[in-house]
Amino acid sequence: RSFTSQTDGEARVAQVLREKFPGASAIKVVDISGGCGAMYEIHIESEEFRDKRPVQQHRMVNQALSEEIKTMHGLRIFTSTPKP
């Protein structure tokens, strides 16, 4: 999979998520603020989310990105578990 023209912010957020969720089978970070880094959409698929409610899954992502979130205006989080 290629990351064509990924912004520095997208790469940084994706790197933090890869470190915090090493077992993630898919991580996608998209800057939805037009490239200024104010708002991101995150899709993350990880076995770590299994048997957790969506609010718990989102809390895990928010906690992982606690430092990065300080400079953001918004964050859309989509979590899932791998299909068997």
Short mmCIF file of N, CA, C and O in Angstrom, two decimals:
data_model
loop_
_atom_site.label_atom_id
_atom_site.label_comp_id
_atom_site.label_asym_id
_atom_site.label_seq_id
_atom_site.Cartn_x
_atom_site.Cartn_y
_atom_site.Cartn_z
N ARG A 1 0.84 -1.18 0.00
CA ARG A 1 0.00 0.00 0.00
C ARG A 1 0.88 1.23 0.00
O ARG A 1 1.83 1.32 0.78
N SER A 2 0.57 2.20 -0.82
CA SER A 2 1.43 3.38 -0.91
C SER A 2 0.81 4.55 -0.16
O SER A 2 -0.41 4.70 -0.10
N PHE A 3 1.67 5.35 0.42
CA PHE A 3 1.22 6.55 1.12
C PHE A 3 1.65 7.75 0.29
O PHE A 3 2.65 8.39 0.58
N THR A 4 0.92 8.02 -0.77
CA THR A 4 1.28 9.13 -1.64
C THR A 4 0.87 10.43 -0.97
O THR A 4 -0.24 10.56 -0.47
N SER A 5 1.77 11.37 -0.96
CA SER A 5 1.58 12.71 -0.41
C SER A 5 0.98 12.71 0.99
O SER A 5 0.10 13.50 1.30
N GLN A 6 1.46 11.83 1.85
CA GLN A 6 1.02 11.84 3.24
C GLN A 6 1.65 13.05 3.93
O GLN A 6 2.84 13.30 3.76
N THR A 7 0.86 13.80 4.68
CA THR A 7 1.40 14.98 5.36
C THR A 7 2.26 14.55 6.54
O THR A 7 2.16 13.43 7.03
N ASP A 8 3.09 15.47 7.02
CA ASP A 8 3.92 15.19 8.20
C ASP A 8 3.05 14.84 9.39
O ASP A 8 3.37 13.95 10.17
N GLY A 9 1.94 15.56 9.54
CA GLY A 9 1.03 15.31 10.65
C GLY A 9 0.42 13.92 10.58
O GLY A 9 0.34 13.21 11.58
N GLU A 10 -0.01 13.52 9.39
CA GLU A 10 -0.58 12.18 9.20
C GLU A 10 0.46 11.12 9.55
O GLU A 10 0.15 10.15 10.24
N ALA A 11 1.68 11.32 9.08
CA ALA A 11 2.75 10.35 9.34
C ALA A 11 3.05 10.27 10.84
O ALA A 11 3.25 9.18 11.38
N ARG A 12 3.08 11.42 11.51
CA ARG A 12 3.38 11.44 12.95
C ARG A 12 2.29 10.73 13.74
O ARG A 12 2.58 9.91 14.61
N VAL A 13 1.03 11.03 13.45
CA VAL A 13 -0.08 10.39 14.16
C VAL A 13 -0.09 8.89 13.89
O VAL A 13 -0.26 8.09 14.81
N ALA A 14 0.13 8.49 12.64
CA ALA A 14 0.16 7.07 12.29
C ALA A 14 1.29 6.35 13.03
O ALA A 14 1.12 5.23 13.50
N GLN A 15 2.45 7.01 13.13
CA GLN A 15 3.59 6.41 13.83
C GLN A 15 3.28 6.19 15.31
O GLN A 15 3.57 5.13 15.87
N VAL A 16 2.66 7.17 15.95
CA VAL A 16 2.29 7.03 17.37
C VAL A 16 1.31 5.87 17.53
O VAL A 16 1.46 5.05 18.44
N LEU A 17 0.34 5.78 16.63
CA LEU A 17 -0.64 4.69 16.72
C LEU A 17 0.01 3.33 16.50
O LEU A 17 -0.35 2.36 17.18
N ARG A 18 0.98 3.24 15.58
CA ARG A 18 1.69 1.97 15.37
C ARG A 18 2.46 1.56 16.61
O ARG A 18 2.54 0.38 16.95
N GLU A 19 3.03 2.55 17.33
CA GLU A 19 3.77 2.25 18.55
C GLU A 19 2.84 1.81 19.67
O GLU A 19 3.15 0.89 20.42
N LYS A 20 1.68 2.46 19.79
CA LYS A 20 0.75 2.17 20.89
C LYS A 20 -0.10 0.92 20.62
O LYS A 20 -0.58 0.29 21.55
N PHE A 21 -0.32 0.62 19.34
CA PHE A 21 -1.11 -0.55 18.95
C PHE A 21 -0.28 -1.41 18.01
O PHE A 21 -0.57 -1.50 16.81
N PRO A 22 0.78 -2.07 18.53
CA PRO A 22 1.68 -2.84 17.65
C PRO A 22 0.98 -4.00 16.94
O PRO A 22 1.43 -4.44 15.90
N GLY A 23 -0.13 -4.46 17.49
CA GLY A 23 -0.85 -5.58 16.87
C GLY A 23 -1.91 -5.15 15.88
O GLY A 23 -2.66 -5.98 15.35
N ALA A 24 -1.98 -3.85 15.59
CA ALA A 24 -3.01 -3.34 14.67
C ALA A 24 -2.81 -3.91 13.28
O ALA A 24 -1.69 -3.94 12.77
N SER A 25 -3.89 -4.38 12.68
CA SER A 25 -3.80 -4.94 11.33
C SER A 25 -4.01 -3.87 10.26
O SER A 25 -3.66 -4.08 9.11
N ALA A 26 -4.55 -2.71 10.64
CA ALA A 26 -4.73 -1.61 9.69
C ALA A 26 -4.79 -0.29 10.46
O ALA A 26 -5.47 -0.19 11.47
N ILE A 27 -4.06 0.69 9.96
CA ILE A 27 -4.09 2.05 10.52
C ILE A 27 -4.11 3.02 9.35
O ILE A 27 -3.26 2.96 8.48
N LYS A 28 -5.11 3.88 9.35
CA LYS A 28 -5.20 4.90 8.29
C LYS A 28 -5.47 6.24 8.96
O LYS A 28 -6.39 6.36 9.77
N VAL A 29 -4.66 7.23 8.64
CA VAL A 29 -4.81 8.57 9.20
C VAL A 29 -4.95 9.55 8.04
O VAL A 29 -4.12 9.57 7.14
N VAL A 30 -6.02 10.35 8.07
CA VAL A 30 -6.27 11.32 7.01
C VAL A 30 -6.48 12.70 7.63
O VAL A 30 -7.31 12.87 8.52
N ASP A 31 -5.71 13.67 7.14
CA ASP A 31 -5.89 15.06 7.57
C ASP A 31 -7.12 15.60 6.83
O ASP A 31 -7.09 15.75 5.62
N ILE A 32 -8.19 15.87 7.57
CA ILE A 32 -9.43 16.34 6.93
C ILE A 32 -9.61 17.84 7.11
O ILE A 32 -10.70 18.37 6.93
N SER A 33 -8.49 18.52 7.46
CA SER A 33 -8.55 19.97 7.65
C SER A 33 -7.92 20.70 6.48
O SER A 33 -7.60 21.87 6.58
N GLY A 34 -7.70 20.00 5.38
CA GLY A 34 -7.10 20.63 4.22
C GLY A 34 -5.58 20.72 4.30
O GLY A 34 -4.96 21.50 3.60
N GLY A 35 -4.99 19.92 5.18
CA GLY A 35 -3.53 19.87 5.26
C GLY A 35 -2.91 20.68 6.37
O GLY A 35 -1.70 20.67 6.55
N CYS A 36 -3.73 21.40 7.16
CA CYS A 36 -3.14 22.23 8.21
C CYS A 36 -2.94 21.48 9.53
O CYS A 36 -2.37 22.03 10.47
N GLY A 37 -3.42 20.24 9.61
CA GLY A 37 -3.19 19.44 10.80
C GLY A 37 -4.11 19.72 11.97
O GLY A 37 -3.83 19.33 13.09
N ALA A 38 -5.22 20.39 11.72
CA ALA A 38 -6.13 20.74 12.81
C ALA A 38 -7.15 19.64 13.09
O ALA A 38 -7.67 19.55 14.20
N MET A 39 -7.45 18.81 12.09
CA MET A 39 -8.46 17.78 12.29
C MET A 39 -8.08 16.53 11.50
O MET A 39 -7.69 16.61 10.34
N TYR A 40 -8.21 15.39 12.16
CA TYR A 40 -7.85 14.12 11.53
C TYR A 40 -8.98 13.11 11.62
O TYR A 40 -9.80 13.16 12.54
N GLU A 41 -8.98 12.21 10.65
CA GLU A 41 -9.88 11.07 10.68
C GLU A 41 -8.98 9.84 10.79
O GLU A 41 -8.04 9.69 10.00
N ILE A 42 -9.27 9.00 11.77
CA ILE A 42 -8.43 7.83 12.04
C ILE A 42 -9.28 6.57 11.92
O ILE A 42 -10.36 6.48 12.48
N HIS A 43 -8.76 5.62 11.16
CA HIS A 43 -9.36 4.29 11.06
C HIS A 43 -8.31 3.32 11.59
O HIS A 43 -7.20 3.28 11.06
N ILE A 44 -8.67 2.55 12.61
CA ILE A 44 -7.71 1.62 13.17
C ILE A 44 -8.41 0.28 13.46
O ILE A 44 -9.49 0.25 14.05
N GLU A 45 -7.79 -0.77 12.97
CA GLU A 45 -8.31 -2.12 13.18
C GLU A 45 -7.30 -2.88 14.02
O GLU A 45 -6.14 -3.00 13.64
N SER A 46 -7.75 -3.34 15.19
CA SER A 46 -6.84 -4.02 16.10
C SER A 46 -7.56 -5.07 16.93
O SER A 46 -8.71 -4.86 17.35
N GLU A 47 -6.87 -6.15 17.18
CA GLU A 47 -7.39 -7.22 18.03
C GLU A 47 -7.60 -6.71 19.46
O GLU A 47 -8.44 -7.21 20.20
N GLU A 48 -6.84 -5.67 19.84
CA GLU A 48 -6.95 -5.11 21.19
C GLU A 48 -8.34 -4.56 21.49
O GLU A 48 -8.70 -4.37 22.65
N PHE A 49 -9.12 -4.27 20.45
CA PHE A 49 -10.45 -3.70 20.64
C PHE A 49 -11.52 -4.77 20.88
O PHE A 49 -12.65 -4.44 21.24
N ARG A 50 -11.18 -6.03 20.67
CA ARG A 50 -12.17 -7.10 20.80
C ARG A 50 -12.77 -7.12 22.21
O ARG A 50 -12.07 -6.92 23.19
N ASP A 51 -14.07 -7.32 22.28
CA ASP A 51 -14.82 -7.39 23.55
C ASP A 51 -14.84 -6.06 24.32
O ASP A 51 -15.10 -6.04 25.51
N LYS A 52 -14.54 -4.97 23.63
CA LYS A 52 -14.64 -3.65 24.26
C LYS A 52 -15.73 -2.85 23.54
O LYS A 52 -15.90 -2.96 22.34
N ARG A 53 -16.45 -2.05 24.31
CA ARG A 53 -17.48 -1.20 23.72
C ARG A 53 -16.81 -0.08 22.92
O ARG A 53 -15.66 0.30 23.20
N PRO A 54 -17.49 0.47 21.91
CA PRO A 54 -16.91 1.54 21.09
C PRO A 54 -16.34 2.69 21.93
O PRO A 54 -15.27 3.21 21.63
N VAL A 55 -17.04 3.08 22.98
CA VAL A 55 -16.54 4.20 23.79
C VAL A 55 -15.21 3.82 24.45
O VAL A 55 -14.31 4.66 24.56
N GLN A 56 -15.03 2.57 24.84
CA GLN A 56 -13.76 2.13 25.42
C GLN A 56 -12.66 2.12 24.35
O GLN A 56 -11.51 2.50 24.62
N GLN A 57 -13.01 1.67 23.14
CA GLN A 57 -12.05 1.65 22.04
C GLN A 57 -11.57 3.06 21.72
O GLN A 57 -10.37 3.31 21.57
N HIS A 58 -12.50 3.99 21.66
CA HIS A 58 -12.16 5.38 21.33
C HIS A 58 -11.31 6.00 22.43
O HIS A 58 -10.40 6.78 22.17
N ARG A 59 -11.62 5.64 23.68
CA ARG A 59 -10.84 6.15 24.81
C ARG A 59 -9.39 5.67 24.71
O ARG A 59 -8.46 6.42 25.00
N MET A 60 -9.20 4.42 24.27
CA MET A 60 -7.85 3.89 24.10
C MET A 60 -7.07 4.70 23.06
O MET A 60 -5.89 5.02 23.25
N VAL A 61 -7.74 5.05 21.96
CA VAL A 61 -7.09 5.84 20.90
C VAL A 61 -6.80 7.25 21.41
O VAL A 61 -5.71 7.78 21.20
N ASN A 62 -7.76 7.86 22.09
CA ASN A 62 -7.56 9.20 22.64
C ASN A 62 -6.38 9.23 23.61
O ASN A 62 -5.57 10.15 23.60
N GLN A 63 -6.29 8.19 24.44
CA GLN A 63 -5.20 8.11 25.41
C GLN A 63 -3.86 7.95 24.69
O GLN A 63 -2.86 8.60 25.05
N ALA A 64 -3.82 7.14 23.64
CA ALA A 64 -2.59 6.92 22.87
C ALA A 64 -2.12 8.23 22.22
O ALA A 64 -0.93 8.47 22.09
N LEU A 65 -3.07 9.07 21.84
CA LEU A 65 -2.74 10.32 21.14
C LEU A 65 -2.85 11.55 22.04
O LEU A 65 -2.99 12.67 21.55
N SER A 66 -2.76 11.36 23.35
CA SER A 66 -3.00 12.47 24.29
C SER A 66 -2.14 13.70 24.00
O SER A 66 -2.63 14.83 24.07
N GLU A 67 -0.87 13.51 23.66
CA GLU A 67 0.00 14.67 23.36
C GLU A 67 -0.39 15.33 22.03
O GLU A 67 -0.45 16.55 21.94
N GLU A 68 -0.63 14.52 21.00
CA GLU A 68 -0.96 15.06 19.68
C GLU A 68 -2.30 15.79 19.68
O GLU A 68 -2.47 16.78 18.98
N ILE A 69 -3.24 15.31 20.48
CA ILE A 69 -4.58 15.89 20.52
C ILE A 69 -4.55 17.34 21.01
O ILE A 69 -5.38 18.15 20.62
N LYS A 70 -3.56 17.67 21.82
CA LYS A 70 -3.47 19.04 22.38
C LYS A 70 -3.41 20.11 21.29
O LYS A 70 -3.84 21.23 21.51
N THR A 71 -2.89 19.76 20.11
CA THR A 71 -2.76 20.75 19.04
C THR A 71 -3.84 20.61 17.98
O THR A 71 -3.83 21.33 16.98
N MET A 72 -4.78 19.70 18.18
CA MET A 72 -5.84 19.46 17.20
C MET A 72 -7.13 20.18 17.59
O MET A 72 -7.38 20.43 18.76
N HIS A 73 -7.95 20.45 16.58
CA HIS A 73 -9.27 21.02 16.83
C HIS A 73 -10.32 19.91 16.86
O HIS A 73 -11.37 20.07 17.47
N GLY A 74 -10.06 18.82 16.16
CA GLY A 74 -11.04 17.75 16.11
C GLY A 74 -10.41 16.44 15.68
O GLY A 74 -9.34 16.41 15.08
N LEU A 75 -11.13 15.36 16.00
CA LEU A 75 -10.64 14.03 15.70
C LEU A 75 -11.83 13.11 15.49
O LEU A 75 -12.73 13.07 16.33
N ARG A 76 -11.85 12.43 14.35
CA ARG A 76 -12.88 11.43 14.09
C ARG A 76 -12.20 10.08 14.22
O ARG A 76 -11.19 9.82 13.56
N ILE A 77 -12.77 9.21 15.05
CA ILE A 77 -12.16 7.90 15.29
C ILE A 77 -13.11 6.80 14.85
O ILE A 77 -14.29 6.79 15.23
N PHE A 78 -12.58 5.88 14.05
CA PHE A 78 -13.32 4.70 13.63
C PHE A 78 -12.48 3.49 14.02
O PHE A 78 -11.35 3.35 13.55
N THR A 79 -13.02 2.66 14.89
CA THR A 79 -12.29 1.48 15.35
C THR A 79 -13.01 0.22 14.93
O THR A 79 -14.24 0.22 14.76
N SER A 80 -12.25 -0.86 14.77
CA SER A 80 -12.85 -2.15 14.43
C SER A 80 -11.89 -3.26 14.84
O SER A 80 -10.73 -3.01 15.14
N THR A 81 -12.41 -4.49 14.84
CA THR A 81 -11.57 -5.65 15.09
C THR A 81 -11.45 -6.43 13.80
O THR A 81 -12.34 -6.37 12.95
N PRO A 82 -10.34 -7.15 13.64
CA PRO A 82 -10.17 -7.93 12.41
C PRO A 82 -11.27 -8.97 12.26
O PRO A 82 -11.71 -9.55 13.25
N LYS A 83 -11.68 -9.20 11.03
CA LYS A 83 -12.68 -10.23 10.78
C LYS A 83 -12.02 -11.60 10.91
O LYS A 83 -10.88 -11.76 10.47
N PRO A 84 -12.72 -12.57 11.48
CA PRO A 84 -12.11 -13.91 11.66
C PRO A 84 -11.79 -14.58 10.33
O PRO A 84 -12.33 -14.29 9.33
#
